[in-house]
Short mmCIF file of C-alpha atoms in Angstrom, two decimals:
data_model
loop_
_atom_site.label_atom_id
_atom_site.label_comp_id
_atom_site.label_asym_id
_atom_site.label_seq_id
_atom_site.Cartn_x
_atom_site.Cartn_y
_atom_site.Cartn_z
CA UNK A 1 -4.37 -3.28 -42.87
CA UNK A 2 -6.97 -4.55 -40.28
CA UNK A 3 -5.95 -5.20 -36.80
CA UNK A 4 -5.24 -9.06 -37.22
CA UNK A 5 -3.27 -9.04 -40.35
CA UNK A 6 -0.90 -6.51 -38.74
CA UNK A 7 -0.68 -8.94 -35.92
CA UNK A 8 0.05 -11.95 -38.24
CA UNK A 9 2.71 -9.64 -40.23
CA UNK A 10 4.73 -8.70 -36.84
CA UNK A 11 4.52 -12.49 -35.59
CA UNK A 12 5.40 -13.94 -38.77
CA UNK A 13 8.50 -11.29 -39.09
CA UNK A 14 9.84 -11.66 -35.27
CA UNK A 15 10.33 -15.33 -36.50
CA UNK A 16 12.02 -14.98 -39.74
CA UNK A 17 14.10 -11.63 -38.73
CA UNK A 18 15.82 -12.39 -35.62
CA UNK A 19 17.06 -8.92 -35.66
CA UNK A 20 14.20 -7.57 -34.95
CA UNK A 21 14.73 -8.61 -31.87
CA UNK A 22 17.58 -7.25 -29.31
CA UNK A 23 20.87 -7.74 -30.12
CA UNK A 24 23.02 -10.06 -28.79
CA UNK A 25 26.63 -7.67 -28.64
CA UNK A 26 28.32 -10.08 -30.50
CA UNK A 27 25.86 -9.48 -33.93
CA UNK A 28 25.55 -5.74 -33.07
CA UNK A 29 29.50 -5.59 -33.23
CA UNK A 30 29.49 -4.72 -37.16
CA UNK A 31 26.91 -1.79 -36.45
CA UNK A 32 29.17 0.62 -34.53
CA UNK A 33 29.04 -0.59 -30.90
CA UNK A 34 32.13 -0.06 -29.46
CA UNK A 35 35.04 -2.55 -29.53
CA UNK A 36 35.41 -3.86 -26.14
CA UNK A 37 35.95 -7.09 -24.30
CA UNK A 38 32.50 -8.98 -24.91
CA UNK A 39 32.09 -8.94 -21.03
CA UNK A 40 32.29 -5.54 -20.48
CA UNK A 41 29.34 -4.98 -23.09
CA UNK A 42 25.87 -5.67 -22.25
CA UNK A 43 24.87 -8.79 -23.06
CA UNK A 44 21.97 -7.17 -25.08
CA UNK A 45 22.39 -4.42 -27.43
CA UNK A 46 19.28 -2.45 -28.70
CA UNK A 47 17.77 -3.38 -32.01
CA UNK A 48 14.46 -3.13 -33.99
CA UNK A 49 11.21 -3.21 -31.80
CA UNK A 50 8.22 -4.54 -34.29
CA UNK A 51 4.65 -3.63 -33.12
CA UNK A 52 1.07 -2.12 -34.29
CA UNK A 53 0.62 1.29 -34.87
CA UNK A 54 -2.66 3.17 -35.83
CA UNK A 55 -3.25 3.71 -39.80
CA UNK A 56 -4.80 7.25 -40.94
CA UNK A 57 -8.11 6.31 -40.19
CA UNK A 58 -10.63 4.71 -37.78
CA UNK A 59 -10.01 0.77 -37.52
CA UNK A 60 -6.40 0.96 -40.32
CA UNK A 61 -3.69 0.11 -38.38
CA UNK A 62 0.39 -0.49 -39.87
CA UNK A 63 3.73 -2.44 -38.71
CA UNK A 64 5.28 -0.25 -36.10
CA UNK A 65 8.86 -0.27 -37.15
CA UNK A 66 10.99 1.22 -33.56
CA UNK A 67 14.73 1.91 -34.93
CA UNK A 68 16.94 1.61 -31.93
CA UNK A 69 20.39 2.13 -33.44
CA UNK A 70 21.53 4.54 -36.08
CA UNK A 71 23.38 1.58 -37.82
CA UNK A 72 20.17 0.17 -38.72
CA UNK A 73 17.84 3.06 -39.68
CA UNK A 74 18.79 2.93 -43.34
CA UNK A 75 19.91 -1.05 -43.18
CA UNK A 76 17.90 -3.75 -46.09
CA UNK A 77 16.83 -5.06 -43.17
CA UNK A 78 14.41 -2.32 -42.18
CA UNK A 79 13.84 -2.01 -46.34
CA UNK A 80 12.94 -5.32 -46.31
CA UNK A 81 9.84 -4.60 -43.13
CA UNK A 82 8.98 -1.87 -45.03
CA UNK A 83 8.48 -4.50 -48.12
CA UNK A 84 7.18 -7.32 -46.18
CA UNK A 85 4.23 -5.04 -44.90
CA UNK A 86 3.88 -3.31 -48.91
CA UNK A 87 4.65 -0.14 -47.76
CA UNK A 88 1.95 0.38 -44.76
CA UNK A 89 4.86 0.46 -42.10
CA UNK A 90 4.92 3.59 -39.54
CA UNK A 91 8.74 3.44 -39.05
CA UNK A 92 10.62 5.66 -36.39
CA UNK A 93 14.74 6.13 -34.77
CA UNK A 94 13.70 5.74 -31.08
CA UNK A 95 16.99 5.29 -30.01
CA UNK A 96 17.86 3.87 -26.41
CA UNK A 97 15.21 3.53 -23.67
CA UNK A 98 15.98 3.25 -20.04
CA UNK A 99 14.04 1.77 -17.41
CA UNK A 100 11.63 4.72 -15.88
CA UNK A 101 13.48 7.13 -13.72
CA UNK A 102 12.50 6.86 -10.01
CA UNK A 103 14.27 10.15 -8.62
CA UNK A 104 11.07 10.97 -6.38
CA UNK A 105 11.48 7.16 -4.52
CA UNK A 106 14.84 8.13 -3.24
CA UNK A 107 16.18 9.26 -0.12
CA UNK A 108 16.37 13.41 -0.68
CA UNK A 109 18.16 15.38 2.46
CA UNK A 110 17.09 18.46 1.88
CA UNK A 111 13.85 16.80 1.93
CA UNK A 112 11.70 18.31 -0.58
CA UNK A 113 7.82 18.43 -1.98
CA UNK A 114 6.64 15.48 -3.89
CA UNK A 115 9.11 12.48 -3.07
CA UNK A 116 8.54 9.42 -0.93
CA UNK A 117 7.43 9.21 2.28
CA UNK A 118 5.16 7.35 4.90
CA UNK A 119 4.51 5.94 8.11
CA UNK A 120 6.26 3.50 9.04
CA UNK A 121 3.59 0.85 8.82
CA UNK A 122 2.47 1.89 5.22
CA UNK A 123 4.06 1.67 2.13
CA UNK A 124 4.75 5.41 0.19
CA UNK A 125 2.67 8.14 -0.64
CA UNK A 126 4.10 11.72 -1.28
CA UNK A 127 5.34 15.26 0.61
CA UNK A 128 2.81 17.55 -0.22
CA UNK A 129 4.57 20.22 0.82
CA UNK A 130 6.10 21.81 4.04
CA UNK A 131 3.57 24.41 6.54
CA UNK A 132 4.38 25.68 9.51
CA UNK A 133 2.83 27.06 13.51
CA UNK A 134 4.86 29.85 15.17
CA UNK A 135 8.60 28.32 14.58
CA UNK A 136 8.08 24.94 14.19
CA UNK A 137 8.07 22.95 10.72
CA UNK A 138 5.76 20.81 9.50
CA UNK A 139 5.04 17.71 6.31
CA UNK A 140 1.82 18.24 4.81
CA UNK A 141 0.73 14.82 3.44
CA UNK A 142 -2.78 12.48 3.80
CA UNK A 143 -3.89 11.43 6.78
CA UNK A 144 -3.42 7.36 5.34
CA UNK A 145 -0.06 8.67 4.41
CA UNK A 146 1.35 9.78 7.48
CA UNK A 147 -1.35 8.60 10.01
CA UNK A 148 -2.02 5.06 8.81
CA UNK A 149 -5.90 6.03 8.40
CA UNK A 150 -6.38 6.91 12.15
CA UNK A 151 -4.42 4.17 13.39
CA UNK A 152 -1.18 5.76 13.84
CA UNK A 153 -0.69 8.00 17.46
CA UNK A 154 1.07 11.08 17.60
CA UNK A 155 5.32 10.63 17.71
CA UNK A 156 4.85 7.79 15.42
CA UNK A 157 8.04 7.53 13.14
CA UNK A 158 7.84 8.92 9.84
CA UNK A 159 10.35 7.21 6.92
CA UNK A 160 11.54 9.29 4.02
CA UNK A 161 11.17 7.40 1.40
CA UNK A 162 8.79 5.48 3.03
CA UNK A 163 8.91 1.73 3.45
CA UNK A 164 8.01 0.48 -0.09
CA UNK A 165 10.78 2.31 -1.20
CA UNK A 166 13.38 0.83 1.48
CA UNK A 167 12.85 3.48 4.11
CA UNK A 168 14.21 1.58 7.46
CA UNK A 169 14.16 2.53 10.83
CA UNK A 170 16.32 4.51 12.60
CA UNK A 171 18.17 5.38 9.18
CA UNK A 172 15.97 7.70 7.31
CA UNK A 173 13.56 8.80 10.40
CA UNK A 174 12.59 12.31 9.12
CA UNK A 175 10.00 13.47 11.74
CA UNK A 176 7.60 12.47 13.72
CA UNK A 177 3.38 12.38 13.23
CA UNK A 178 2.56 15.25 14.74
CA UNK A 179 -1.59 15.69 14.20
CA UNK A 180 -4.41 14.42 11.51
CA UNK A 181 -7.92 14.81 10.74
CA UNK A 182 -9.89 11.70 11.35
CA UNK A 183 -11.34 9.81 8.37
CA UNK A 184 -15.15 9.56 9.64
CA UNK A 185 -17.14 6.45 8.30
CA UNK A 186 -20.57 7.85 9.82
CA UNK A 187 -20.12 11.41 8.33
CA UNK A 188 -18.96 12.92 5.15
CA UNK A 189 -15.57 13.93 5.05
CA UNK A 190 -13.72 16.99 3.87
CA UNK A 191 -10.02 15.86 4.07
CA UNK A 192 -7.46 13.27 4.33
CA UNK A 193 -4.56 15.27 5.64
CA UNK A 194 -2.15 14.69 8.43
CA UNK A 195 1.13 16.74 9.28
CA UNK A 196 4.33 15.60 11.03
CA UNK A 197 7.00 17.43 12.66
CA UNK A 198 10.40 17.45 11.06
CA UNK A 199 13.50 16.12 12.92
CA UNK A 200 15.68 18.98 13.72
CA UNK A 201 18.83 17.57 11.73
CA UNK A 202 16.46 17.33 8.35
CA UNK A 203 16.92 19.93 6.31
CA UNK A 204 14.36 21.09 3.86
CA UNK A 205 13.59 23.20 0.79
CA UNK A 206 10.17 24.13 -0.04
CA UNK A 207 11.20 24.56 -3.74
CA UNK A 208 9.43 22.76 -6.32
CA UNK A 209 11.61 19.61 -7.51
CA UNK A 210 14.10 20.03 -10.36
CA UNK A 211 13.13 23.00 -11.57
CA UNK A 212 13.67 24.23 -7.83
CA UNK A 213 10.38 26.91 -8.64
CA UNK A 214 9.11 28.57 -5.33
CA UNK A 215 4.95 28.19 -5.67
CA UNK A 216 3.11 31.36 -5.17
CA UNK A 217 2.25 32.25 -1.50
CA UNK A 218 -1.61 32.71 -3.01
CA UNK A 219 -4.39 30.27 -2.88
CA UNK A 220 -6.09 29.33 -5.44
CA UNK A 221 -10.38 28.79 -4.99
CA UNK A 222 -11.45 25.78 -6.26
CA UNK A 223 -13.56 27.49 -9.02
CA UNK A 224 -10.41 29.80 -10.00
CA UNK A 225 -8.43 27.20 -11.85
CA UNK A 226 -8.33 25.50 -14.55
CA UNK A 227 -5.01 24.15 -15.94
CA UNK A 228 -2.77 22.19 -12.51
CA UNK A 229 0.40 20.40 -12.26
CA UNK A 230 1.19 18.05 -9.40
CA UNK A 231 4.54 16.29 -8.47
CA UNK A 232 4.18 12.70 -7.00
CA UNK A 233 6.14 9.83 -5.77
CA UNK A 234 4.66 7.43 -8.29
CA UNK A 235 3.91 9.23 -12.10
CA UNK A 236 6.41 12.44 -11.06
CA UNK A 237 5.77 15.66 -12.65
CA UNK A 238 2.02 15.42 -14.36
CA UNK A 239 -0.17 18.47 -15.75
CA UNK A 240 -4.01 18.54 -15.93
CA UNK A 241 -7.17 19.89 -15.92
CA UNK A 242 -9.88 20.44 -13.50
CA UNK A 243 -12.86 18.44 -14.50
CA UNK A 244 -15.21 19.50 -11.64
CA UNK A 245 -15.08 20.83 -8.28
CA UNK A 246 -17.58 20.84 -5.12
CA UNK A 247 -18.00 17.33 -6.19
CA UNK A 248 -20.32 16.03 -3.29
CA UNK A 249 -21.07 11.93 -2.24
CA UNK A 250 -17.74 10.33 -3.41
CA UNK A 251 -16.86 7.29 -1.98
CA UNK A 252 -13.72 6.24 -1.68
CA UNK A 253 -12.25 3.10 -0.76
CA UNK A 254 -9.96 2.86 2.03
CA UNK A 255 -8.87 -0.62 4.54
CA UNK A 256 -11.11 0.70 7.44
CA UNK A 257 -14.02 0.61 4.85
CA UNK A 258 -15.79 2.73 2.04
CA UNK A 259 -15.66 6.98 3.22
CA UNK A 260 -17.69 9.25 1.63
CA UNK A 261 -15.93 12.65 0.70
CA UNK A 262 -17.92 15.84 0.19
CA UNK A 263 -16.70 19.42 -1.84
CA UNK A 264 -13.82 17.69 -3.70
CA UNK A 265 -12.16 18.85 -6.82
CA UNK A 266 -11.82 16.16 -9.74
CA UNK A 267 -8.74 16.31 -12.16
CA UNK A 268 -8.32 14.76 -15.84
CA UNK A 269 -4.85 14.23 -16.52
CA UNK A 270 -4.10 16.09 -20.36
CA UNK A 271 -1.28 13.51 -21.58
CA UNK A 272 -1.86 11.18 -19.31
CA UNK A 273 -3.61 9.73 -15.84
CA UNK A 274 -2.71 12.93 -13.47
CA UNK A 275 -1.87 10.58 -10.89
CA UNK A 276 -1.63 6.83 -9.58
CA UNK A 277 -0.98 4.80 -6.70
CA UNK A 278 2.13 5.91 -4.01
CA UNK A 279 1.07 9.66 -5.58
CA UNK A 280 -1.45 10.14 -2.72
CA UNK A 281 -0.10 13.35 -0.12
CA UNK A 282 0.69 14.86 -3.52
CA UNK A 283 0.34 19.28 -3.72
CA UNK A 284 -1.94 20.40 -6.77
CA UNK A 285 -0.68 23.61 -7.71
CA UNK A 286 -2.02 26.23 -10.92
CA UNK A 287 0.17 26.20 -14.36
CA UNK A 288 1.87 29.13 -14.92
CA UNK A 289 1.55 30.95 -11.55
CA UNK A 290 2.00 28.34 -9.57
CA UNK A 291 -0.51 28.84 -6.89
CA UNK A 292 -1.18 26.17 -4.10
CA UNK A 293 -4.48 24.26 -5.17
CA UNK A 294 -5.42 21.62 -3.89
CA UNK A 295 -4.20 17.95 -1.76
CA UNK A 296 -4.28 14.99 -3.62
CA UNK A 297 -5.83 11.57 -2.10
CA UNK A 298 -7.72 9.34 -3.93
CA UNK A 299 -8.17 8.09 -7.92
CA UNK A 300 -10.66 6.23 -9.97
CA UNK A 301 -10.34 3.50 -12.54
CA UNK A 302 -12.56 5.09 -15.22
CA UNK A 303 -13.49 8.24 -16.65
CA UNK A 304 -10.81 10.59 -17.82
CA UNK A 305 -9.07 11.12 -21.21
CA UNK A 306 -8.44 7.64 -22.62
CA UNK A 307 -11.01 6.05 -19.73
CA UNK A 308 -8.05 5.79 -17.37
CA UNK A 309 -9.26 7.13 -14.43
CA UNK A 310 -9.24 10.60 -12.36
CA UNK A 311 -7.96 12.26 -9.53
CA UNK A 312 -9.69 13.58 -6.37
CA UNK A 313 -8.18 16.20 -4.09
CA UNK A 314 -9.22 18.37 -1.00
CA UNK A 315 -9.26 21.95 -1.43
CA UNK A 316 -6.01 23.07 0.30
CA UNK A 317 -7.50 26.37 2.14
CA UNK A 318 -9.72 24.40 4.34
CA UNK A 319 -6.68 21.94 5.06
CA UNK A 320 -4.22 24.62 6.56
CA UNK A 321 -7.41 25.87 8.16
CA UNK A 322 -8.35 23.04 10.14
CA UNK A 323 -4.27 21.89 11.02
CA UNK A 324 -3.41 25.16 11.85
CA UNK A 325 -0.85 25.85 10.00
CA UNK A 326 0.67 28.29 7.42
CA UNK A 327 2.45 27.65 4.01
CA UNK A 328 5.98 27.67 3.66
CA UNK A 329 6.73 28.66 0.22
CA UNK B 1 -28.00 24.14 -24.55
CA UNK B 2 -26.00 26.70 -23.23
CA UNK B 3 -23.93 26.60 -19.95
CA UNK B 4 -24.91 28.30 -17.22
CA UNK B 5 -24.01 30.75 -14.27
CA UNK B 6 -21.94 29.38 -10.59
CA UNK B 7 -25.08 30.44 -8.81
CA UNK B 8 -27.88 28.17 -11.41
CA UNK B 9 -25.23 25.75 -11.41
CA UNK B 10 -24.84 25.33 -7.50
CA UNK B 11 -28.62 25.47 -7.30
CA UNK B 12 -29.14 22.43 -10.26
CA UNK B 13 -26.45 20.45 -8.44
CA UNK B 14 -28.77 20.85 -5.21
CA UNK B 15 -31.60 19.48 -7.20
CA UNK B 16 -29.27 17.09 -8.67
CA UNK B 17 -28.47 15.45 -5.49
CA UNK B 18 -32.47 15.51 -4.27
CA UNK B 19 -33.02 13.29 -7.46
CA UNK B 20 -30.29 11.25 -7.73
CA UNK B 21 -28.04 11.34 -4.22
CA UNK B 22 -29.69 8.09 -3.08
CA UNK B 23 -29.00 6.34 -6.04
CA UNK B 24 -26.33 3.22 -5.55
CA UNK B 25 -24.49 4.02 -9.28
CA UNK B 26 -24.16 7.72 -8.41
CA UNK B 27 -20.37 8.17 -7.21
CA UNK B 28 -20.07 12.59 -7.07
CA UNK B 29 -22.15 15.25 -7.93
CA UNK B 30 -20.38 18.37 -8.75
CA UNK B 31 -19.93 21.65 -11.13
CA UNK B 32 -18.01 21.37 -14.23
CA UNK B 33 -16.61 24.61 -15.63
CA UNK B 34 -17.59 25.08 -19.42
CA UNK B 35 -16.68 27.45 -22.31
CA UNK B 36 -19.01 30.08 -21.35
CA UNK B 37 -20.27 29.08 -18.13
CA UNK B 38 -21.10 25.92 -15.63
CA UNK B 39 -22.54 22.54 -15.75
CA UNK B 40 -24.03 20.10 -13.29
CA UNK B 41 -21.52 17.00 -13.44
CA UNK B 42 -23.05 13.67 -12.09
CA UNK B 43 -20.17 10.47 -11.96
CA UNK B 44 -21.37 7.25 -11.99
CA UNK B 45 -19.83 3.72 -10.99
CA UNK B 46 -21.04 2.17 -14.22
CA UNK B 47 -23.31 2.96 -17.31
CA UNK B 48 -26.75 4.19 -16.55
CA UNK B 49 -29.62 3.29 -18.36
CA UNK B 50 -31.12 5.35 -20.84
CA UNK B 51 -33.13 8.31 -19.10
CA UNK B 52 -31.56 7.84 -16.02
CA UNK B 53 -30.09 10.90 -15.47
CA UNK B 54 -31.90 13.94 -16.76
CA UNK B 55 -29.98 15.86 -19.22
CA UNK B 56 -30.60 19.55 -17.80
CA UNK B 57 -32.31 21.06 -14.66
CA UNK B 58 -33.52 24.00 -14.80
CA UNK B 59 -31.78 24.85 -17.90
CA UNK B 60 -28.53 23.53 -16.83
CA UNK B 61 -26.53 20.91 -18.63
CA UNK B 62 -25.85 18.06 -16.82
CA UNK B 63 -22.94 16.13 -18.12
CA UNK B 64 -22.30 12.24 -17.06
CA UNK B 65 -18.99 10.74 -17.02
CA UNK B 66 -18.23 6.85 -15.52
CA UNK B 67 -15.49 7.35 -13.57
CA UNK B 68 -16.00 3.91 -11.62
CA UNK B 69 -14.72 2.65 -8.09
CA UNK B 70 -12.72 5.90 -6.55
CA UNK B 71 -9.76 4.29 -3.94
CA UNK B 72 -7.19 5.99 -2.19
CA UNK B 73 -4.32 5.25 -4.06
CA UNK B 74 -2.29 2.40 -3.30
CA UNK B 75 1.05 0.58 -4.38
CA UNK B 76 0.75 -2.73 -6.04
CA UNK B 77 2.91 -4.46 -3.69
CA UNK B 78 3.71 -7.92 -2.87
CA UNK B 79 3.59 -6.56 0.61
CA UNK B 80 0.70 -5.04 1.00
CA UNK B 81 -0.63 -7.83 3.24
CA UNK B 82 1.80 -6.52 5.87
CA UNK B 83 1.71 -2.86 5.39
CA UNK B 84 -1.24 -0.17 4.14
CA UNK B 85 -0.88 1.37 1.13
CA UNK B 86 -1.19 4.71 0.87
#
């Protein structure tokens, strides 16, 4: 079918099939949901979802048929979709689907690498990942993460999660800013990096989240990977791959103005974008051996698989360089 | 054309940015790795016109991509008024 007369089809069916809509719990009752007093049941019970999905070839698309209950995957009433569309219907048991999980914009004590966190005038970015100078621990995260792009002054209060993601004051004070690089608008740039003490009542583990994976206490060059991963506040746990690196005259777009960033590596997400906004502080690290890569700070709105943008980051060895500061793995 | 060594690349992407660094659509100019070698990779804010960007120097590939406006990435937040993004 062409694109509108699938669109007239799933219209023109919504209408005459109300359950392919949610359920209301009192009509899902004969399909198995359990018996119950009707106000302890949600008021909505999952149904049939009708949309478009793409046919076998360029430009042929079908009725996406979405099964949400097993009572219904072999009902007439998905027969008769299959009927109404002759045949060219792409049906699938999706079963139940829950809002997006949001694990990394929590409060964490241990606090760990890639959840929430911020200055307390900004809204969230990420934990890189925790470095450290003689005995003293350190967050790595961007400098307009932790350092409000130059505006913030050292002993500034630091919120895990940060303030988008109801960080208050005093309550979830994790550290204090403790130095950054300054974001130059008259010269190019080679980071966006900041690092902030950690109170000494805030626990942390360096571990990679959920899989609790240690990274590898190697580097990795910017020309020496290929395949990354990355955990962020905002998309979580992404992979990619590096598109290009010692990418010179980008210009990013910050509130104190455009700043142009030279030797930066680029990254295509593979499934989907590598990153978005609130992922910015985030540590790039290498598939399989997990070496440290690279710091996360900035994305485009174009280019990529799919034309959905890409990811810049700093190389990380220059970072812990120029902050002074060692790795905690 | 085939891709070429770190060394040609760096030293195209040199070129690269004498011919095109003052250029207003050019957003990065960079190395891409390839199957068998490097490229010169030139990002652009928006579609360039035909010829605009050569497609090899000195017997490098260059490869183009649009990438667009690059930001730092923030929230979209009611609030953002009263707090920066990050």
């Amino acid at each position: 079918m062409n694109l509108d007369s699938v669109r007239n089809l799933k219209a023109s069916l919504s209408e005459t099939h109300p359950m392919t809509l949610a359920l209301p719990a009192r009509k899902a009752a004969p399909l198995g949901i359990p018996a119950g007093r009707t106000k302890d049941v949600e008021r909505v019970q999952p149904g049939i979802a009708l949309g478009v999905a793409p046919g076998a070839v360029e430009g042929d698309y079908r009725l996406a048929v979405r099964v949400q209950h097993q009572g219904l995957a072999r009902s007439d009433h998905v027969a008769q979709l299959i009927s109404a569309a002759r045949g060219d219907a792409d049906v699938r048991f999706i079963g139940r689907v829950t809002k997006r999980e949001a694990w990394n914009e929590d409060q964490h004590r241990p606090v760990r690498p890639g959840i929430s966190v911020g200055h307390f005038r900004i809204t969230a970015g990420t934990i890189a990942c925790f470095v450290s100078r003689g005995q003293r621990v350190f967050i790595l995260s961007n400098n307009h993460v932790l350092a409000d792009e130059n505006q913030g002054r050292r002993g500034d209060e630091i919120l895990q999660p940060g303030a988008y993601d109801k960080g208050r004051r005093p309550r979830d004070v994790v550290g204090l800013l403790e130095k950054f690089v300054r974001l130059a608008s008259g010269s190019a740039n080679a980071m966006d990096c900041a690092i902030a003490s950690l109170n000494k009542d805030v626990e942390y583990d360096p571990r990679l989240p959920r899989a609790r994976r240690r990274l590898s206490t190697d580097l990795a060059a910017p020309e020496d990977a290929s395949r990354v991963e990355k955990v962020g506040r905002t998309t979580g746990h992404t992979h990619g791959r590096v598109a290009a690196f010692e990418v010179d005259g980008v210009v990013v777009e910050y509130d104190i103005g455009n700043l142009r960033f030279d030797d930066q590596i680029e990254i295509a997400g593979t499934r989907q974008p590598f990153s978005a906004g609130g992922d910015s502080g985030s540590l790039i690290y290498t598939s399989g051996d997990r070496r440290p890569y690279a710091l996360l700070f900035a994305g485009s709105d174009a280019g990529g698989p799919a034309g959905r943008g890409v990811t810049y980051a700093n190389p990380l060895e220059p970072v812990l360089r120029e902050l002074r500061v060692d790795l905690l793995t | 054309m085939k891709a070429a060594s770190i060394s040609k690349a760096r030293a195209a992407k040199a070129k690269a940015a004498e011919l095109l660094g003052d250029s207003k659509l050019v957003n990065g100019i960079g190395i891409a790795r390839e199957a068998r070698g490097y490229a010169v990779k030139v990002n652009l804010v928006k579609a360039p016109r035909d010829g605009a960007v050569p497609a090899e120097i000195d017997g490098v590939p260059v490869r183009v991509e649009v990438v667009g406006r690059i930001k730092k990435q923030p929230l979209s937040t009611n609030n953002s008024r009263r707090r920066r993004s990050a």
